[in-house]
Every structure is written in structure tokens, then in C-alpha cells.
Coordinates of C-alpha atoms in Angstrom, one line a residue:
X169 CA -7.9 9.9 13.0
X170 CA -8.4 9.6 9.2
X171 CA -8.1 6.3 7.5
X172 CA -5.1 5.8 5.2
X173 CA -7.4 4.9 2.3
X174 CA -10.4 7.1 1.4
X175 CA -13.5 5.5 2.9
X176 CA -16.4 5.7 0.4
X177 CA -20.0 4.9 1.0
X178 CA -21.8 3.9 -2.3
X179 CA -25.5 4.1 -2.2
X180 CA -27.1 1.5 -4.5
X181 CA -29.9 3.8 -5.7
X182 CA -33.1 2.5 -7.2
X183 CA -33.2 -1.3 -6.7
X184 CA -35.2 -1.9 -9.9
X185 CA -32.6 -0.1 -12.1
X186 CA -28.9 -0.7 -12.9
X187 CA -27.7 0.4 -9.5
X188 CA -27.3 -3.1 -8.2
X189 CA -25.6 -4.2 -11.4
X190 CA -22.9 -1.5 -11.4
X191 CA -22.4 -1.8 -7.6
X192 CA -21.7 -5.5 -8.0
X193 CA -19.0 -4.6 -10.5
X194 CA -17.1 -2.8 -7.7
X195 CA -16.1 -6.2 -6.2
X196 CA -14.2 -7.0 -9.4
X197 CA -12.2 -3.8 -9.3
X198 CA -8.9 -3.1 -7.7
X199 CA -9.1 0.3 -6.0
X200 CA -7.1 2.3 -3.5
X201 CA -10.2 3.0 -1.5
X202 CA -12.2 1.3 1.2
X203 CA -15.8 0.9 -0.1
X204 CA -19.0 0.0 1.6
X205 CA -22.3 -0.5 -0.3
X206 CA -25.4 0.9 1.2
X207 CA -27.6 -1.8 -0.1
X208 CA -30.0 -4.7 0.5
X209 CA -27.9 -7.9 0.4
X210 CA -31.0 -9.8 -0.9
X211 CA -31.2 -7.4 -3.9
X212 CA -27.5 -7.8 -4.6
X213 CA -27.7 -11.6 -4.4
X214 CA -30.7 -11.8 -6.6
X215 CA -29.2 -9.5 -9.2
X216 CA -26.0 -11.5 -9.2
X217 CA -28.1 -14.6 -9.9
X218 CA -29.9 -12.9 -12.7
X219 CA -26.6 -11.9 -14.2
X220 CA -25.3 -15.5 -13.9
X221 CA -22.6 -14.5 -11.4
X222 CA -21.5 -16.2 -8.2
X223 CA -23.2 -15.0 -5.1
X224 CA -21.2 -12.1 -3.6
X225 CA -19.2 -12.8 -0.4
X226 CA -20.9 -10.2 1.7
X227 CA -19.2 -8.7 4.7
X228 CA -22.0 -7.1 6.7
X229 CA -20.9 -3.9 8.5
X230 CA -22.2 -2.3 11.6
X231 CA -23.9 1.0 11.0
X232 CA -22.6 2.2 14.3
X233 CA -19.0 1.4 13.4
X234 CA -18.4 1.1 9.6
X235 CA -14.9 0.4 8.3
X236 CA -13.7 -1.1 11.6
X237 CA -12.1 -3.9 9.6
X238 CA -11.9 -2.4 6.1
X239 CA -8.8 -4.5 5.2
X240 CA -10.9 -7.7 5.1
X241 CA -11.8 -9.3 1.8
X242 CA -15.3 -9.5 0.3
X243 CA -18.0 -7.0 -0.5
X244 CA -18.7 -4.7 2.4
X245 CA -22.3 -3.8 2.9
X246 CA -24.1 -1.5 5.2
X247 CA -27.5 -3.3 5.1
X248 CA -30.9 -1.8 4.4
X249 CA -34.0 -3.9 3.7
X250 CA -36.3 -3.0 0.8
X251 CA -40.0 -4.1 1.2
X252 CA -40.1 -5.1 -2.5
X253 CA -36.6 -6.5 -3.3
X254 CA -37.6 -8.3 -6.5
X255 CA -38.9 -5.3 -8.6
X256 CA -36.4 -5.8 -11.4
X257 CA -37.0 -3.2 -14.1
X258 CA -40.2 -2.0 -12.5
X259 CA -39.8 0.5 -9.7
X260 CA -42.0 0.0 -6.6
X261 CA -42.9 3.1 -4.7
X262 CA -42.9 0.9 -1.6
X263 CA -39.1 1.0 -1.7
X264 CA -38.9 4.8 -1.6
X265 CA -38.8 5.4 2.1
X266 CA -36.1 2.7 2.6
X267 CA -34.0 4.2 -0.2
X268 CA -34.1 7.7 1.2
X269 CA -33.5 6.5 4.8
X270 CA -30.3 4.7 3.6
X271 CA -29.2 7.8 1.9
X272 CA -29.9 9.8 5.1
X273 CA -28.0 7.4 7.3
X274 CA -25.0 7.3 4.9
X275 CA -24.9 11.1 4.8
X276 CA -24.9 11.2 8.6
X277 CA -21.9 8.8 8.7
X278 CA -19.9 11.1 6.4
X279 CA -20.9 14.2 8.4
X280 CA -19.7 12.7 11.7
X281 CA -16.4 11.5 10.1
X282 CA -17.2 7.7 10.2
X283 CA -16.7 7.8 6.4
X284 CA -15.1 10.2 4.0
X285 CA -17.4 10.6 1.0
X286 CA -20.7 9.6 -0.4
X287 CA -21.1 8.2 -3.9
X288 CA -24.6 7.7 -5.3
X289 CA -26.1 5.5 -8.0
X290 CA -29.2 6.8 -9.7
X291 CA -32.7 7.0 -8.2
X292 CA -36.0 6.9 -9.9
X293 CA -37.7 10.2 -9.0
X294 CA -41.1 9.1 -10.3
X295 CA -41.2 6.2 -7.9
X296 CA -40.4 8.4 -4.9
X297 CA -43.0 11.0 -6.0
X298 CA -45.5 8.2 -6.5
X299 CA -44.9 7.2 -2.9
X300 CA -46.2 10.6 -1.9
X301 CA -42.8 12.0 -1.0
X302 CA -41.8 15.5 -2.2
X303 CA -38.5 14.9 -4.0
X304 CA -36.8 16.8 -6.8
X305 CA -33.4 15.1 -6.8
X306 CA -30.4 13.9 -4.9
X307 CA -28.9 17.4 -4.9
X308 CA -31.8 19.0 -3.3
X309 CA -32.4 16.2 -0.8
X310 CA -28.8 16.2 0.4
X311 CA -29.0 20.0 0.7
X312 CA -32.0 19.6 3.0
X313 CA -30.3 17.0 5.1
X314 CA -27.2 19.2 5.5
X315 CA -29.0 22.5 6.0
X316 CA -27.2 23.8 2.9
X317 CA -28.9 26.9 1.6
X318 CA -27.6 26.7 -1.9
X319 CA -26.2 23.4 -3.3
X320 CA -24.6 23.7 -6.7
X321 CA -24.7 20.8 -9.2
X322 CA -21.5 20.5 -11.2
X323 CA -20.6 17.9 -13.8
X324 CA -16.9 17.1 -14.4
X325 CA -15.4 15.3 -17.3
X326 CA -11.6 15.5 -17.8
X327 CA -10.8 19.2 -17.7
X328 CA -14.4 20.3 -18.5
X329 CA -16.6 21.5 -15.6
X330 CA -20.2 22.6 -16.0
X331 CA -22.2 24.0 -13.0
X332 CA -25.9 24.9 -13.0
X333 CA -27.6 28.0 -11.7
X334 CA -30.9 26.1 -11.5
X335 CA -31.3 22.3 -11.3
X336 CA -34.5 20.2 -11.7
X337 CA -37.1 22.8 -12.7
X338 CA -39.6 22.9 -15.6
X339 CA -38.2 25.2 -18.3
X340 CA -41.0 27.7 -17.9
X341 CA -40.0 28.2 -14.2
X342 CA -36.3 28.9 -14.9
X343 CA -36.4 32.7 -15.6
X344 CA -38.3 33.4 -12.4
X345 CA -35.7 31.3 -10.4
X346 CA -32.8 33.3 -11.7
X347 CA -32.2 36.4 -9.5
X348 CA -29.1 38.6 -8.8
X349 CA -29.0 37.1 -5.3
X350 CA -29.3 33.5 -6.4
X351 CA -26.6 34.0 -9.0
X352 CA -24.4 35.7 -6.4
X353 CA -24.8 32.7 -4.1
X354 CA -24.0 30.2 -6.8
X355 CA -20.9 32.1 -8.0
X356 CA -19.7 32.4 -4.4
X357 CA -20.1 28.7 -3.9
X358 CA -18.1 28.0 -7.1
X359 CA -15.4 30.4 -5.9
X360 CA -15.2 28.8 -2.5
X361 CA -15.5 25.1 -3.4
X362 CA -13.3 25.1 -6.5
X363 CA -10.7 26.4 -4.1
X364 CA -11.5 24.2 -1.2
X365 CA -12.2 21.0 -3.2
X366 CA -9.9 21.5 -6.3
X367 CA -7.2 23.9 -5.2
X368 CA -8.2 26.6 -7.7
X369 CA -7.6 29.8 -5.7
X370 CA -9.2 32.1 -8.3
X371 CA -11.2 30.0 -10.8
X372 CA -12.2 31.6 -14.1
X373 CA -15.9 31.3 -14.3
X374 CA -17.7 31.7 -17.7
X375 CA -21.3 32.7 -17.0
X376 CA -23.8 31.8 -19.7
X377 CA -26.7 34.0 -20.8
X378 CA -30.2 32.8 -20.4
X379 CA -31.6 33.8 -23.8
X380 CA -30.2 33.2 -27.3
X381 CA -27.3 35.5 -28.1
X382 CA -27.4 36.5 -24.4
X383 CA -30.5 38.5 -25.1
X384 CA -29.3 40.3 -28.2
X385 CA -29.2 43.7 -26.4
X386 CA -32.7 43.2 -25.1
X387 CA -34.3 42.2 -28.3
X388 CA -34.4 38.5 -27.2
X389 CA -35.1 39.0 -23.6
X390 CA -34.1 41.3 -20.7
X391 CA -32.8 38.8 -18.1
X392 CA -29.3 38.9 -19.4
X393 CA -28.9 42.7 -19.2
X394 CA -31.0 43.3 -16.1
X395 CA -30.1 40.3 -13.9
X396 CA -27.2 38.2 -15.1
X397 CA -24.8 41.1 -16.1
X398 CA -25.2 42.9 -12.8
X399 CA -24.6 39.7 -10.9
X400 CA -21.4 39.2 -12.8
X401 CA -20.3 42.8 -12.2
X402 CA -21.0 42.4 -8.5
X403 CA -19.0 39.1 -8.4
X404 CA -16.1 40.9 -10.1
X405 CA -16.3 43.6 -7.4
X406 CA -15.8 40.9 -4.8
X407 CA -12.6 39.8 -6.6
X408 CA -14.1 36.8 -8.4
X409 CA -12.9 36.1 -11.9
X410 CA -16.3 35.7 -13.5
X411 CA -17.2 37.0 -17.0
X412 CA -20.2 37.1 -19.3
X413 CA -23.0 36.7 -19.9
X414 CA -21.6 34.5 -22.7
X415 CA -24.0 33.3 -25.3
X416 CA -24.5 29.6 -24.5
X417 CA -23.9 28.5 -28.1
X418 CA -20.3 29.9 -27.9
X419 CA -19.5 29.3 -24.2
X420 CA -17.9 26.0 -24.9
X421 CA -15.8 27.1 -27.9
X422 CA -12.0 27.7 -27.9
X423 CA -12.7 31.4 -28.6
X424 CA -13.8 31.9 -25.0
X425 CA -10.2 31.1 -23.9
X426 CA -9.2 29.4 -20.7
X427 CA -12.0 28.7 -18.2
X428 CA -12.2 26.5 -15.1
X429 CA -16.0 26.2 -15.1
X430 CA -19.0 27.1 -17.2
X431 CA -22.0 28.3 -15.2
X432 CA -25.1 27.3 -17.2
X433 CA -28.5 28.9 -16.4
X434 CA -30.5 25.6 -16.6
X435 CA -30.2 21.9 -16.7
X436 CA -30.4 21.3 -20.5
X437 CA -28.3 24.3 -21.4
X438 CA -25.1 22.9 -20.0
X439 CA -25.4 19.1 -19.4
X440 CA -25.9 18.0 -23.1
X441 CA -22.4 19.4 -23.9
X442 CA -20.6 17.7 -21.1
X443 CA -22.5 14.4 -21.6
X444 CA -21.6 14.5 -25.3
X445 CA -18.0 15.1 -24.4
X446 CA -17.8 12.4 -21.8
X447 CA -20.9 10.3 -21.3
X448 CA -20.1 7.3 -19.2
X449 CA -17.1 9.0 -17.7
X450 CA -18.6 12.3 -16.4
X451 CA -19.2 12.8 -12.7
X452 CA -21.8 14.8 -10.9
X453 CA -20.3 16.6 -7.9
X454 CA -22.4 18.5 -5.4
X455 CA -20.8 21.7 -4.2
X456 CA -22.0 23.8 -1.3
X457 CA -22.3 20.8 1.1
X458 CA -20.3 20.1 4.2
X459 CA -19.8 16.5 2.9
X460 CA -18.1 15.2 -0.3
X461 CA -20.7 13.8 -2.6
X462 CA -20.3 12.5 -6.2
X463 CA -22.7 10.6 -8.5
X464 CA -23.0 8.9 -11.8
X465 CA -23.9 11.0 -14.9
X466 CA -26.8 8.7 -16.0
X467 CA -30.2 7.5 -14.9
X468 CA -31.6 4.2 -13.7
X469 CA -31.7 2.6 -17.2
X470 CA -34.5 0.2 -16.1
X471 CA -34.5 -1.7 -19.4
X472 CA -30.8 -2.6 -18.9
X473 CA -31.2 -3.9 -15.3
X474 CA -30.2 -7.5 -15.1
X475 CA -29.1 -7.8 -18.7
X476 CA -25.4 -7.6 -18.2
X477 CA -25.1 -4.5 -20.5
X478 CA -24.9 -1.9 -17.7
X479 CA -21.6 -0.1 -17.9
X480 CA -20.1 0.8 -14.5
X481 CA -17.6 3.3 -15.9
X482 CA -19.4 6.4 -14.6
X483 CA -19.7 4.9 -11.1
X484 CA -16.0 4.1 -11.1
X485 CA -15.3 7.7 -12.3
X486 CA -17.5 9.0 -9.5
X487 CA -15.6 6.9 -6.9
X488 CA -12.2 8.1 -8.3
X489 CA -13.4 11.7 -8.2
X490 CA -14.6 11.3 -4.6
X491 CA -11.3 9.7 -3.6
X492 CA -9.4 12.6 -5.2
X493 CA -11.5 15.1 -3.3
X494 CA -10.9 13.3 0.0
X495 CA -7.2 13.2 -0.5
X496 CA -7.1 16.9 -1.5
X497 CA -9.1 17.8 1.7
X498 CA -6.4 16.1 3.8

């Protein structure tokens, strides 16, 4: 039986960054959701002390039965224990395994219906890699946990949605990663999940070109004509309302007309636009997963940790987006 209120798990992310700061801010917010922090209570208490705030009134939950008493007051925590809890502003690779294990356990709770959605604060990829763990990002890690063959990273701000055909790759690796098959899969995920998650039965998808001017008829590259255009035509033959390739420098202009999502070919082609439009309020939504997952639109901001200057707005927006998706799924 579903809870009346959406039940959100909020993973604290990198303990040396602003994750603990913005997660503490949740306790001061009135929200129509039940929230449990996946966090180390010692880290939260230490960060509260650094910020000059009262010690949180922790309510420690049972990993086997979270939200059994979600109407009770206080900050609900599903506890994890970091080996290095006092690494303020300086990530310690010793914490990487604990961080990822907490993420894995939270994901499993959502998968088995013990919670409704997962919301993540930022992680420090370099600290995880320095621990000797192969890791390219939350999106890819959650895809592996859920055996999802093609996760799609999409950022949302107001009515603007930007999805990515490739995610965390070096720029020189992007062209080789874009194939007709990979684009077909991404477009199919957009068609499916914008319907399933957002109620858009036939979303209009603007597909960006890879090269300047979408290749300028082959004078500035052949990927647009030989790979992207055929993938769009194939999608249209499947009844999908996709069009392009649209030159990326005009894809976000009013001249393009109504669109429901822009599909950018790589990370820094699409995300600067949406972050300019709504930095601090944009939300990262992972499509193509069996679970609902949202995240903040910013990094760990190590220099802001413990200063009192961290803004929780993007985390609150991610929580609100997750709750909206949960309610739509019902």
C-alpha cells in the first residue's frame, strides 16, 4: 500500500562538501513529503556545530523498515558511518565505499517499494576514483545498479528540459559514442519516460546537431548527415515527434517553435543553457530507470562547506520534482 505522502530518500553525497549543509536545511522546511536522509549522524551533527546551529533532533530509522513512523517529528536518518567523518572541505577517498554503499542500499529500498523516490546531493568523482573505484557519475552508477541499458540524463528548469545523448565523456570521445543505435535508444527513452513520468503522450523532441551549423552540409563534419539525421528519420517512422538535426546555437531560440525537450549531443552543449536559465533551481532527472531519481544541478562546492553560504534551493527543487513524479505515477 502506498504512503499518502511521497516518501523520499535523500542521499547526503560527499561528506566534505555542501551535501550535509543543504540536507540540514530540510529540517527547517515544511513539505508535503516524508523524508529520510541517508547520512552519517556524526557528520550532520558536526556540520550543524560548524554552522552554529542546534544539534539536529535525529530520529534513526531502521533500514529494514523505513518510514514505519514517518509522522513523527525530527530529522529522520537512515544511518551510514563514514570512516573519515571530519573531512570538511577536503574529500577523503576512505569515505567512497561507504558513500556508494549507502546509495546502493537506498536505491534498493526504492526498487522494492519501501520508499518512492531517490534524491541525491552531489558527489566528488575524483575522491571515488582516487579510492580505486571505477566511477563516472551518479547516472551511470544507478544504471548499473538497476541493470538499465541506457540511462538518460535530463535537466529540468520550469518548462525547459534538456536531455543528453552522451554524459560524462571527454570531448574527443563524443563523436565515436554517437551512433544511430545509441540515438535511437535515447530517443525511445525520451518518448517513453516523458509519457510515463510527465504525461506527455507524444513529446516534441528537438535533436541538436553535433557540429557547428549541424555540419554545414558536410563541410563541418559528416556525423550530422550520416548518423544523426538517419536516426531522426527512423524515430519519425516509429511515430515519434522528433526533428533536426538542429544547429545547437539556434536550438533554444523561439524560432524553433514549441518543443518539450532538447536532445543535446554532449554535456557542455546543452547544460550551460539550462544552468544559465535556472541555476540553483534546475533539477537533474534520470530517465530510463525503474526508479524515480532526481538530483541537484550543482557540484560539491567544497569551499562553501560549513560556511553558511550553501543554497539548498536546487535540493528543494529536486525534492519537489521527485514528489511530483511520484504523485503522477500513482
